[in-house]
PDB file of C-alpha atoms in Angstrom:
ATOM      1  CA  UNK U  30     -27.997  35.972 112.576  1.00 43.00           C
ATOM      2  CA  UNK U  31     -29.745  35.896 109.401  1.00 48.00           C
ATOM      3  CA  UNK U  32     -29.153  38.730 106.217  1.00 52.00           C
ATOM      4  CA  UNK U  33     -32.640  40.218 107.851  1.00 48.00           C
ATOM      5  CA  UNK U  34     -31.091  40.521 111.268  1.00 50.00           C
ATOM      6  CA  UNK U  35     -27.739  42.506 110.490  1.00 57.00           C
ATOM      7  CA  UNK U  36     -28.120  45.936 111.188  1.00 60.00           C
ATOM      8  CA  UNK U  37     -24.730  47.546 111.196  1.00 70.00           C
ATOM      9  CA  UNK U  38     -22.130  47.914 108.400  1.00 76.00           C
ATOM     10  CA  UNK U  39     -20.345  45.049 107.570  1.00 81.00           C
ATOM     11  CA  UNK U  40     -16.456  45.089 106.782  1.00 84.00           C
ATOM     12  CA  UNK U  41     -14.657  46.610 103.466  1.00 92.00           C
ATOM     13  CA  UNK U  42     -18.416  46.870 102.087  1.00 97.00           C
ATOM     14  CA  UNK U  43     -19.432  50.062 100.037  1.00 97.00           C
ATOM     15  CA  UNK U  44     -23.034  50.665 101.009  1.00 98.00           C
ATOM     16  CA  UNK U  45     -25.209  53.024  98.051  1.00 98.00           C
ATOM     17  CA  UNK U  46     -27.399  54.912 100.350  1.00 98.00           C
ATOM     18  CA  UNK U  47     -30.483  56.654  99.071  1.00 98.00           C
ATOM     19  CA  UNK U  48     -30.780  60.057 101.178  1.00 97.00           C
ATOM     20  CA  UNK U  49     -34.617  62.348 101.610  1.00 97.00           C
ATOM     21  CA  UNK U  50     -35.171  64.230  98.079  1.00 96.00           C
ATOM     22  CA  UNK U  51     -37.181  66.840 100.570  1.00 93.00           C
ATOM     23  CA  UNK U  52     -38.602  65.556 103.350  1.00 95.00           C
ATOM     24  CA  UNK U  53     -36.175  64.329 105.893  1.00 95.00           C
ATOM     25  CA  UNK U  54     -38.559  61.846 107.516  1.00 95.00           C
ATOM     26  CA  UNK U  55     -38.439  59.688 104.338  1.00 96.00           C
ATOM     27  CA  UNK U  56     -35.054  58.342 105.037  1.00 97.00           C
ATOM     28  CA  UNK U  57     -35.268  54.841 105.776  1.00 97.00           C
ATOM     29  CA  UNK U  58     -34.570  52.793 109.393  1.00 97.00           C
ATOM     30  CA  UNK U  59     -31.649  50.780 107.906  1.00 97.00           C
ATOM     31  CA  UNK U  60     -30.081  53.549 106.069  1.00 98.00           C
ATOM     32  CA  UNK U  61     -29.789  55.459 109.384  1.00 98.00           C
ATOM     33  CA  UNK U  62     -28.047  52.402 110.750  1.00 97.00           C
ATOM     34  CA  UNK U  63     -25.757  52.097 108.100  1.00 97.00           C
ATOM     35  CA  UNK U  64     -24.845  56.095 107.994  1.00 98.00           C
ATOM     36  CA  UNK U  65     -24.629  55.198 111.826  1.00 97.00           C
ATOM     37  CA  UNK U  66     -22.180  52.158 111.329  1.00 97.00           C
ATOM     38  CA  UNK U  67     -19.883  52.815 108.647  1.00 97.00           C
ATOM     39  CA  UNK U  68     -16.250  53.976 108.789  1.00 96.00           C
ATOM     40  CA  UNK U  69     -16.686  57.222 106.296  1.00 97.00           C
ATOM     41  CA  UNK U  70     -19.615  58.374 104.328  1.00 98.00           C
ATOM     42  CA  UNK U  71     -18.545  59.324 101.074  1.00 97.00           C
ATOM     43  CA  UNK U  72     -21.235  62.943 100.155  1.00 96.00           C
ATOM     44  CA  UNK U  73     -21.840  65.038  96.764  1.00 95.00           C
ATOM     45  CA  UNK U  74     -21.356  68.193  99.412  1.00 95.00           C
ATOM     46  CA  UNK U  75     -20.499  67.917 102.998  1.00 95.00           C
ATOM     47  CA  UNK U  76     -22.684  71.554 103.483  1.00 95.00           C
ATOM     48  CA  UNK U  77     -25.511  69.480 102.859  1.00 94.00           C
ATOM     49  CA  UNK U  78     -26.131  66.200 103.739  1.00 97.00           C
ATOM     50  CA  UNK U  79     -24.776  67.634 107.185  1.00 97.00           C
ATOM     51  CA  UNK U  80     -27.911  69.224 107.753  1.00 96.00           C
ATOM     52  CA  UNK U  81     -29.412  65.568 107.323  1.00 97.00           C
ATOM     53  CA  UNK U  82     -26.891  63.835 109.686  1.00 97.00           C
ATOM     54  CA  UNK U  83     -27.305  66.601 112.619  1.00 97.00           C
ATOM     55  CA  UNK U  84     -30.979  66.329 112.413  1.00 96.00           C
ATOM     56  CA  UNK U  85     -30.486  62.304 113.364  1.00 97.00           C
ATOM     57  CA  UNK U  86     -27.330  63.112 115.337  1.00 97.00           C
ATOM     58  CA  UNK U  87     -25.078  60.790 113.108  1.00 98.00           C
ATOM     59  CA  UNK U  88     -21.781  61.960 113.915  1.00 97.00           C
ATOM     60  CA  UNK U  89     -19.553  59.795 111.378  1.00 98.00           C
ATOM     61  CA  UNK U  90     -16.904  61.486 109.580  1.00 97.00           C
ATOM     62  CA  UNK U  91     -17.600  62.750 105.767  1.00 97.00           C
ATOM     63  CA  UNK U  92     -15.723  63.019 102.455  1.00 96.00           C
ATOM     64  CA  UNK U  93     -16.582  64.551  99.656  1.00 95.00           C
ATOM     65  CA  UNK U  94     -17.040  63.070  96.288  1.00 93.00           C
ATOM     66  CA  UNK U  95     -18.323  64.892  93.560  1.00 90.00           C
ATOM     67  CA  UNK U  96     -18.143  65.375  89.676  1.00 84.00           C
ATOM     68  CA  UNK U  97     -14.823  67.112  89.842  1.00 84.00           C
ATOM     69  CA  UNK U  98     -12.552  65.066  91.780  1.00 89.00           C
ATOM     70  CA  UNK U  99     -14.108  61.513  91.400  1.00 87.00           C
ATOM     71  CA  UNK U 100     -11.607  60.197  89.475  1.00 85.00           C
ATOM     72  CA  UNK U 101      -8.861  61.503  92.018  1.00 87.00           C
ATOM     73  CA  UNK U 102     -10.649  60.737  95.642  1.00 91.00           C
ATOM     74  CA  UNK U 103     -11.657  57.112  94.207  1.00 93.00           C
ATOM     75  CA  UNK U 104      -8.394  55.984  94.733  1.00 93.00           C
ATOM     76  CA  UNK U 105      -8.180  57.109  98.251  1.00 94.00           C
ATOM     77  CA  UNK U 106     -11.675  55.423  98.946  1.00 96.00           C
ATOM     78  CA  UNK U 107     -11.159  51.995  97.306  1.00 96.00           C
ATOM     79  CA  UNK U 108      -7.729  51.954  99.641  1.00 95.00           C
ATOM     80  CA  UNK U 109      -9.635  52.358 102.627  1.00 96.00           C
ATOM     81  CA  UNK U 110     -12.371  49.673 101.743  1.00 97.00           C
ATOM     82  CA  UNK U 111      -9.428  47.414 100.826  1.00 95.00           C
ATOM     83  CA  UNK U 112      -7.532  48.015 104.313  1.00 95.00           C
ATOM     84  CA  UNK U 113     -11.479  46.354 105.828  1.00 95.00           C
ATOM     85  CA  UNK U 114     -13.287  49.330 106.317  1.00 96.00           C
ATOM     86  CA  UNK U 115     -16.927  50.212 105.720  1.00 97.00           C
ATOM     87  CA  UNK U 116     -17.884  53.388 103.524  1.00 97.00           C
ATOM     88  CA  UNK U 117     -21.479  55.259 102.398  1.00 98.00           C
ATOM     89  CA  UNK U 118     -21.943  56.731  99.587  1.00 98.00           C
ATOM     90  CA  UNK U 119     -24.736  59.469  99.176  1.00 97.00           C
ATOM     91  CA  UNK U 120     -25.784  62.567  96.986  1.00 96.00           C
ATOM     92  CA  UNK U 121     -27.250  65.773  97.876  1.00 95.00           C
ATOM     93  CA  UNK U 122     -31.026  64.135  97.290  1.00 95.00           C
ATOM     94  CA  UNK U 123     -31.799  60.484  96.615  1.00 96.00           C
ATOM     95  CA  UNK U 124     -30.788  57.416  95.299  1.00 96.00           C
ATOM     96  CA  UNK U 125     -26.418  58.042  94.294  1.00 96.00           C
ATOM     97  CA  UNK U 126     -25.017  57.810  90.954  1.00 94.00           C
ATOM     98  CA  UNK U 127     -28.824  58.300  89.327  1.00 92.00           C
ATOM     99  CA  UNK U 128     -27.424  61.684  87.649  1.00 88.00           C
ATOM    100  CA  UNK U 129     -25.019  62.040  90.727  1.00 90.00           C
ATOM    101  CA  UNK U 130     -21.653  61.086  91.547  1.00 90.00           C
ATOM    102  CA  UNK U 131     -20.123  57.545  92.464  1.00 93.00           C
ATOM    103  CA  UNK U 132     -20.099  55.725  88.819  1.00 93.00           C
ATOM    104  CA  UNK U 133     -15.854  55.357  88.954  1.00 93.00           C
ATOM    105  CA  UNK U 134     -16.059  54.514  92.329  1.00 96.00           C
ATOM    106  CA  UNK U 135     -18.566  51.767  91.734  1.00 96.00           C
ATOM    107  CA  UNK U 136     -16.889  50.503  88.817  1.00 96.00           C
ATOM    108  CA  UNK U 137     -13.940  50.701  90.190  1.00 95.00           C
ATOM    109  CA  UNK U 138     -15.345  48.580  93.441  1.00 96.00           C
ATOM    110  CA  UNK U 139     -17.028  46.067  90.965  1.00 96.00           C
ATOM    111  CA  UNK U 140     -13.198  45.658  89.390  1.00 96.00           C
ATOM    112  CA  UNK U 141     -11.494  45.120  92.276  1.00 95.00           C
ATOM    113  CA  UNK U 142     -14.335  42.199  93.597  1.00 96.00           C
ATOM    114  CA  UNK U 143     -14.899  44.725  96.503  1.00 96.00           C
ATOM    115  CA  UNK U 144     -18.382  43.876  97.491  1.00 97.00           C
ATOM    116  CA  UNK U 145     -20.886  46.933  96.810  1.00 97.00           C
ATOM    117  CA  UNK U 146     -24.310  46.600  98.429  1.00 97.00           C
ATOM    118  CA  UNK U 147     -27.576  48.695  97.552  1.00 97.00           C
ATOM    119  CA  UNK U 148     -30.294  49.805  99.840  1.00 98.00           C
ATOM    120  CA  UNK U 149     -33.192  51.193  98.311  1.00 96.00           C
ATOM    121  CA  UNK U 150     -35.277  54.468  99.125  1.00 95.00           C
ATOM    122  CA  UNK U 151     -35.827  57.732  97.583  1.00 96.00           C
ATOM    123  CA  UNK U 152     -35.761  58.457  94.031  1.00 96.00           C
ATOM    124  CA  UNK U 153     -37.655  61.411  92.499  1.00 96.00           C
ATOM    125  CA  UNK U 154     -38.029  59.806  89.106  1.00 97.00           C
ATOM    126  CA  UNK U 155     -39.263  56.584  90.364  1.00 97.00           C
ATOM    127  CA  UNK U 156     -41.520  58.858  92.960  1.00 97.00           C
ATOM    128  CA  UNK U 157     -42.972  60.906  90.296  1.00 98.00           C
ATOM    129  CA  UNK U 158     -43.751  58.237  87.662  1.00 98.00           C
ATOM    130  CA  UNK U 159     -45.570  56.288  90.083  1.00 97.00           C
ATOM    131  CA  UNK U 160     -48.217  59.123  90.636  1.00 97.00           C
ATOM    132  CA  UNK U 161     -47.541  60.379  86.763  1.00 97.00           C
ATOM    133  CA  UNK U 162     -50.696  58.105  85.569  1.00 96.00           C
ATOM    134  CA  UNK U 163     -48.491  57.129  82.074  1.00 96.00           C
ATOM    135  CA  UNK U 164     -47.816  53.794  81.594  1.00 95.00           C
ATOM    136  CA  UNK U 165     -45.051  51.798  84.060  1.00 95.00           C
ATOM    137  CA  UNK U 166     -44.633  48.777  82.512  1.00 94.00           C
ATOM    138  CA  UNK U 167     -42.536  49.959  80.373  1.00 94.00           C
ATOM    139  CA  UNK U 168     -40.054  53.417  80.633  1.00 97.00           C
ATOM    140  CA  UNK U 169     -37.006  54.850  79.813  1.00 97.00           C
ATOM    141  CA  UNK U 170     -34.583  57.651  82.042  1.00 97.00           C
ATOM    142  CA  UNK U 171     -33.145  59.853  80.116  1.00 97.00           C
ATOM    143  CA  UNK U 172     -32.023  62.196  82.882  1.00 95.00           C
ATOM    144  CA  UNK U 173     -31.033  66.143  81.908  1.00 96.00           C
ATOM    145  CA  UNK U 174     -31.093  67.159  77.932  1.00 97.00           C
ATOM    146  CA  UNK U 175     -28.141  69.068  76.639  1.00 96.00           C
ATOM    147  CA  UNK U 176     -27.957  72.319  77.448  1.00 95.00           C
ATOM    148  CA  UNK U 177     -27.367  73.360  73.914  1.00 96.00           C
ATOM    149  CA  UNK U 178     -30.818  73.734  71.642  1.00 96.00           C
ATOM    150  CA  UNK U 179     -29.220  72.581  68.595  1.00 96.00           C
ATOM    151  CA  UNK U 180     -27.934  68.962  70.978  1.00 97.00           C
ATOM    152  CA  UNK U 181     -31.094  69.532  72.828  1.00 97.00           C
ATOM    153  CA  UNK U 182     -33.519  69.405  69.477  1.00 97.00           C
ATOM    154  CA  UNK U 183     -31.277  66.549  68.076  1.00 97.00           C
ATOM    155  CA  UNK U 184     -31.803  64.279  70.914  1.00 97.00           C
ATOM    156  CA  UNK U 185     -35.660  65.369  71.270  1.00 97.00           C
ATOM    157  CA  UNK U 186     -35.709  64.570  67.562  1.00 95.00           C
ATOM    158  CA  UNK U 187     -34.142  60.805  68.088  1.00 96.00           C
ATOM    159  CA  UNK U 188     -36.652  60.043  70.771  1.00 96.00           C
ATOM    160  CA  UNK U 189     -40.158  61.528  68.893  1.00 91.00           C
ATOM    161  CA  UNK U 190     -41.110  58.222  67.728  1.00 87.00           C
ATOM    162  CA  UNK U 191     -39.942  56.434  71.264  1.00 93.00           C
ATOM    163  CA  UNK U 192     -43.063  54.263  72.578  1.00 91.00           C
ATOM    164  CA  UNK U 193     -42.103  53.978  75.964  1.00 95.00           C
ATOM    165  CA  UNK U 194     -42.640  56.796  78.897  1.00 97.00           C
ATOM    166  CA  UNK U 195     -40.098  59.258  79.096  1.00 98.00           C
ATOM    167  CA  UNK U 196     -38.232  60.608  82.272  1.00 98.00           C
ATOM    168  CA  UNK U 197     -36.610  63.736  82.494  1.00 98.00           C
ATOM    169  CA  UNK U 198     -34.971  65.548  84.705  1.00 97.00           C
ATOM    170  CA  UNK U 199     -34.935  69.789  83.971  1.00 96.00           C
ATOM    171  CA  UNK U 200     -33.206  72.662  85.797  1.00 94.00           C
ATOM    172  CA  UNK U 201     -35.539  75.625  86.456  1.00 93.00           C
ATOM    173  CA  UNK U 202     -33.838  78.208  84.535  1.00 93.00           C
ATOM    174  CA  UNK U 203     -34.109  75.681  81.634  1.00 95.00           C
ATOM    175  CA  UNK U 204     -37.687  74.456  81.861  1.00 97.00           C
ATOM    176  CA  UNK U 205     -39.762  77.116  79.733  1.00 97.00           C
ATOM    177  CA  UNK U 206     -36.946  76.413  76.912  1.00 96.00           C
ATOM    178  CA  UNK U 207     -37.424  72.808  77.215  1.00 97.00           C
ATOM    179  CA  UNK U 208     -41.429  72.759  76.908  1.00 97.00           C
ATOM    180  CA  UNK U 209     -41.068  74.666  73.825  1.00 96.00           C
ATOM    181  CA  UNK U 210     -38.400  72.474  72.442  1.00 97.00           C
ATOM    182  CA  UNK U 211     -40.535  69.491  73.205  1.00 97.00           C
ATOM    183  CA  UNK U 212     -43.936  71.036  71.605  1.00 94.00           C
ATOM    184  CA  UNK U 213     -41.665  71.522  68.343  1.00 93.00           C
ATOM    185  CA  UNK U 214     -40.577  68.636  67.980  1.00 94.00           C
ATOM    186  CA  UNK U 215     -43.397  66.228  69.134  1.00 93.00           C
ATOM    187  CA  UNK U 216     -46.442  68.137  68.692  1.00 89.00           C
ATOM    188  CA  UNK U 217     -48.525  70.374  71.228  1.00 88.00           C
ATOM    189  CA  UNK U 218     -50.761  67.430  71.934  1.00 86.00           C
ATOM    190  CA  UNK U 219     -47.877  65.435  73.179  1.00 92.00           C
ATOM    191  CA  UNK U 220     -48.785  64.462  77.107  1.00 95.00           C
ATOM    192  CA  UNK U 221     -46.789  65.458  79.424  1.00 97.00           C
ATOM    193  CA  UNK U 222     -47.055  65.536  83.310  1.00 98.00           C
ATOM    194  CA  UNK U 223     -44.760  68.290  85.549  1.00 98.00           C
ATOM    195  CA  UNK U 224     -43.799  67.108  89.203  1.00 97.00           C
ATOM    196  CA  UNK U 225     -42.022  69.805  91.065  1.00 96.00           C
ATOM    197  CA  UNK U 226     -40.459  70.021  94.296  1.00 96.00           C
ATOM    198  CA  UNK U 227     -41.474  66.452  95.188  1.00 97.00           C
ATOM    199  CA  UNK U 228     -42.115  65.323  99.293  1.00 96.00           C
ATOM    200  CA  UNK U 229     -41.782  69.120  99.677  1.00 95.00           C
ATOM    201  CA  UNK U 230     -44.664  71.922 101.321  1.00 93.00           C
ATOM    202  CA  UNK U 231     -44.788  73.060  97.528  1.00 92.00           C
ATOM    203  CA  UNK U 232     -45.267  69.743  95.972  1.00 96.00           C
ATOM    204  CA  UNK U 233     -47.334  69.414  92.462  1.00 96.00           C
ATOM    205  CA  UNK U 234     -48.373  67.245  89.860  1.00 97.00           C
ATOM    206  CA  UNK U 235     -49.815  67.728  87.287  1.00 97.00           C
ATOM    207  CA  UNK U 236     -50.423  66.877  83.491  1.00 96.00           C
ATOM    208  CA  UNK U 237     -52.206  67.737  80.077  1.00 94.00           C
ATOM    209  CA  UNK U 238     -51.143  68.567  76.431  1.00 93.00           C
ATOM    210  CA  UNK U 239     -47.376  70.396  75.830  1.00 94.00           C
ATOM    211  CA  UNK U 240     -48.771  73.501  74.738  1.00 92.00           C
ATOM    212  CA  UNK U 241     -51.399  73.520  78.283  1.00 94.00           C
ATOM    213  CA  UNK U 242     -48.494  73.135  80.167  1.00 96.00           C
ATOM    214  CA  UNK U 243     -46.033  75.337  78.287  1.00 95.00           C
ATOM    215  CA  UNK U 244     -49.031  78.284  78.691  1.00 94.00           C
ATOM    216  CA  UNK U 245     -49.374  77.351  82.864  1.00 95.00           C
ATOM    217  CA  UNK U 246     -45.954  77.647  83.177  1.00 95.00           C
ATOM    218  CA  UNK U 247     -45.637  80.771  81.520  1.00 95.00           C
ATOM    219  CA  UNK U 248     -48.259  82.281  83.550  1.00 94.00           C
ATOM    220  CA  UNK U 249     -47.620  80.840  86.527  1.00 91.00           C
ATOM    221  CA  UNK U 250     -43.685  81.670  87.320  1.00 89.00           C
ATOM    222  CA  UNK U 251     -44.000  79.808  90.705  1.00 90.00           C
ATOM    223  CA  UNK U 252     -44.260  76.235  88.699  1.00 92.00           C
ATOM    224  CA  UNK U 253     -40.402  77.671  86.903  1.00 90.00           C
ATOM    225  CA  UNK U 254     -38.998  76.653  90.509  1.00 91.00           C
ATOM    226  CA  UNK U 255     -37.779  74.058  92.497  1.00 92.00           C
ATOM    227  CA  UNK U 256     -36.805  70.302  91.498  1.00 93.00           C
ATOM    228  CA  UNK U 257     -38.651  69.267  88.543  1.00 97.00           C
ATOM    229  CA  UNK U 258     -39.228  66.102  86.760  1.00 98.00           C
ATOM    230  CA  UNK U 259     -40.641  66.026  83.314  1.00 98.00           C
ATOM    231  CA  UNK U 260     -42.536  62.707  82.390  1.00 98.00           C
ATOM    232  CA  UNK U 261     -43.423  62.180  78.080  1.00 98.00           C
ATOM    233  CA  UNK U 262     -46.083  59.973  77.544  1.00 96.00           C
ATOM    234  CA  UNK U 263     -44.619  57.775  74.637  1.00 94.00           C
ATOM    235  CA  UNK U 264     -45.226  58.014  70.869  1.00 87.00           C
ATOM    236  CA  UNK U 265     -49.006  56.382  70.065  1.00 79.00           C
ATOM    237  CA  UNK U 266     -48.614  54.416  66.641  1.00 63.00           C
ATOM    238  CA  UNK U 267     -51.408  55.550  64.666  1.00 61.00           C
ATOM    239  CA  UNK U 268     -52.806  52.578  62.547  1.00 55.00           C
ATOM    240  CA  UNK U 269     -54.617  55.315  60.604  1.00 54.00           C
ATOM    241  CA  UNK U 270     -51.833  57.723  59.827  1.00 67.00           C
ATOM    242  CA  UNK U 271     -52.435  60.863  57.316  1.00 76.00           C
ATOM    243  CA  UNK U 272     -50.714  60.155  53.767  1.00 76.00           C
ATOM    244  CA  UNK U 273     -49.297  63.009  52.289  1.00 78.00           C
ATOM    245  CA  UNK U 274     -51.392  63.884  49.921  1.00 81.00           C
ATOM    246  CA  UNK U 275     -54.255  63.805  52.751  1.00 83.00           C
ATOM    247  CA  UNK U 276     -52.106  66.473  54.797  1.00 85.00           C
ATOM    248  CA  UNK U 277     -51.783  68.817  51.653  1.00 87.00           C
ATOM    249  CA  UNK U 278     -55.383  68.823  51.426  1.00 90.00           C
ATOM    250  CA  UNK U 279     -56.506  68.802  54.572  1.00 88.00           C
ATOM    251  CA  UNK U 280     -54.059  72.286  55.433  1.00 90.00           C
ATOM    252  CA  UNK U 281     -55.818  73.674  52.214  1.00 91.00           C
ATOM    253  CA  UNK U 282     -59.187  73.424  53.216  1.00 92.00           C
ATOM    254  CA  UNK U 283     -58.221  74.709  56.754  1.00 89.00           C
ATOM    255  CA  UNK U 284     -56.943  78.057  55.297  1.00 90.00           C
ATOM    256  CA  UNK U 285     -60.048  78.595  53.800  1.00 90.00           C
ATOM    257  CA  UNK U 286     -62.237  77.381  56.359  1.00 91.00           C
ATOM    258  CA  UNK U 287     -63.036  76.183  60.112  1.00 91.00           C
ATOM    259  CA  UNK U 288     -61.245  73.246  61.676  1.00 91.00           C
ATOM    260  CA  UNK U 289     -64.848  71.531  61.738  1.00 90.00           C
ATOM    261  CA  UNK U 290     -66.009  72.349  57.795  1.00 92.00           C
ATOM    262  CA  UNK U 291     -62.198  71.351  57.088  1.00 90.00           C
ATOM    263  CA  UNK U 292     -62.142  68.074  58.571  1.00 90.00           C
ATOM    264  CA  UNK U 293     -65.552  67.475  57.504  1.00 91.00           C
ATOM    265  CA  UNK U 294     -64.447  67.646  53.290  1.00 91.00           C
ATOM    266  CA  UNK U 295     -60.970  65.586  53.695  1.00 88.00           C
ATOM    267  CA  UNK U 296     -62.854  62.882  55.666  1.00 86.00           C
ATOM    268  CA  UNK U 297     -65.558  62.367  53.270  1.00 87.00           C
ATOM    269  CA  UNK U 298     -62.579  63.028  50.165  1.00 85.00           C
ATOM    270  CA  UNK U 299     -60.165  60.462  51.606  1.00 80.00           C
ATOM    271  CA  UNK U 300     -62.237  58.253  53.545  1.00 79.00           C
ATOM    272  CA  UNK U 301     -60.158  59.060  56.834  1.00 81.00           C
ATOM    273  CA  UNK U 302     -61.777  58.819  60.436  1.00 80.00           C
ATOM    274  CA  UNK U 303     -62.541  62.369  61.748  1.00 85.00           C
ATOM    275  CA  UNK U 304     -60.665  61.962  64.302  1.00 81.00           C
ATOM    276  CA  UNK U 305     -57.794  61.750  62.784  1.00 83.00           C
ATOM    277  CA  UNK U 306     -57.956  64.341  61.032  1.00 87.00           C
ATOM    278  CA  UNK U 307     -58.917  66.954  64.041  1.00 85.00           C
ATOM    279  CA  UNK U 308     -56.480  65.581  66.253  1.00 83.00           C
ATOM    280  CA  UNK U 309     -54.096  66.253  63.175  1.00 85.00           C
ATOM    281  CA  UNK U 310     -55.713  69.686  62.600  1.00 86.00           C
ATOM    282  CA  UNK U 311     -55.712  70.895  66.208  1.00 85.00           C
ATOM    283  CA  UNK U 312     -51.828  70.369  66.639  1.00 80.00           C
ATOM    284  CA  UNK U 313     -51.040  72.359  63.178  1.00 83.00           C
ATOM    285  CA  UNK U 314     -53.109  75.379  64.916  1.00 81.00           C
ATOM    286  CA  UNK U 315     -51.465  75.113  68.224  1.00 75.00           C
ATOM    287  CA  UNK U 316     -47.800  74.736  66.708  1.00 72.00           C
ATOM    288  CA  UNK U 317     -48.632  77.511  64.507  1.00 71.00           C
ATOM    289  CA  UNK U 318     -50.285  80.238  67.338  1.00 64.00           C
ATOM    290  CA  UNK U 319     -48.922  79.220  70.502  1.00 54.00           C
ATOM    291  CA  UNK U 320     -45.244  80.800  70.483  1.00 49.00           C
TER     292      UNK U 320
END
């Protein structure tokens, strides 16, 4: 039997098993095996991923892992895998550990040369940049921001000039705060594309400029629910950036007159591309009317 062939869990192996992020018929033929095979299956909530093992008629035992007693239940676990049997862990919705529990358990695995073995499936931040149309070669996860506005700004702040797409992940209660935070600190034009309740009936992507989004949103308090992911299309180095002296001149004139007369004067007064300058121009109007 080759490592194509083997179907059931193996022996004093934890297996990382990715788990539907919505729709159940997304879970994958070997993970059912596994779920099917193993001695325990370590879960965020036993509540839930019940409702995924009933509706496949797995009927293998659960224990729950979660933020709170990780550091405790490890111990228990890691004894088990030691004594030769075979464990799962899972989270509420997709791949573990991504934002979920099972990190100490892992590491603690990895420490003790107890073998740890990952299957892949489901991951909404994977899912959504995929269909996101920003850049893949390159990205970065940075998972939930701080709660906190003043943490929240700080860490916006450290990642404005960040070239590579950005992944978030944003609670609902949280996401109109988050927008606005973002538009502040990068700049209404900033592109962003919102992908909510992923797999589900209610499923939605969709993208434009901060301040389009932050204005949807508002209006539209069905897009404030749901699982949402946040993707940041990364900072675009300008080889023709504004000196200062340009900006103090350019936000003259556009006191005085229209964003086209404005533009206009400082392009033919500093020899900047007009383009520039409106794109420049447009994002001091938005950040100044759209609250």
């Amino acid at each position: 039997m080759n490592q194509f062939q083997q179907a059931s869990a193996s022996s004093s192996i934890l297996y990382i098993v990715p788990t539907p992020i919505g729709n159940l018929n997304d879970i994958t033929f070997r993970a059912l095996l596994i779920l099917k095979s193993v001695s325990l299956i370590a879960v965020e909530h036993a509540r839930h991923t019940a409702l995924l093992l009933q509706r496949f008629s797995i009927t293998t035992r659960m224990f729950e892992l979660h933020n709170y007693n990780e550091k405790q239940r490890s111990s228990f676990l890691l004894e088990k895998l030691k004594k030769g049997e075979s464990i799962a862990l899972v989270s509420d919705a997709g791949t573990p550990i991504i934002n979920d529990p099972g990190y100490r358990l892992v590491r603690r695995c990895r420490e003790a040369s107890i073998r740890v073995v990952p299957l892949p499936g489901a991951c909404a931040a994977i899912a959504a940049l995929s269909a996101s149309g920003l850049p893949s070669n390159r990205f970065c996860y940075e998972g939930f921001l701080p709660v906190r506005k003043k943490a929240r700004l700080a860490m916006l702040s450290a990642l404005k000039e960040q070239t590579r797409t950005m992944i978030f992940y944003e609670s609902n209660h949280r996401l109109l705060k988050t927008l606005n935070d973002m538009k502040v600190v990068w700049g209404s034009l900033r592109y962003v594309v919102l992908a909510r309740e992923l797999t589900k009936i209610w499923e939605i992507i969709h993208g434009a400029p901060i301040y389009e989004i932050l204005n949807w949103v508002k209006q539209d308090k069905w897009q404030q629910r749901g699982e949402i992911v946040i993707l940041v299309e990364g900072h675009q180095i300008q080889k023709n950036s504004l000196p200062n002296g340009a900006k103090q001149t350019f936000l003259l004139l556009l006191s005085e007159l229209s964003l086209k007369k404005a533009v206009m004067l400082a392009s033919q007064i500093y020899g900047i591309k007009k383009s520039i300058l409106y794109r420049f121009g447009l994002d001091f109007q938005q950040n100044r009317n759209v609250t």
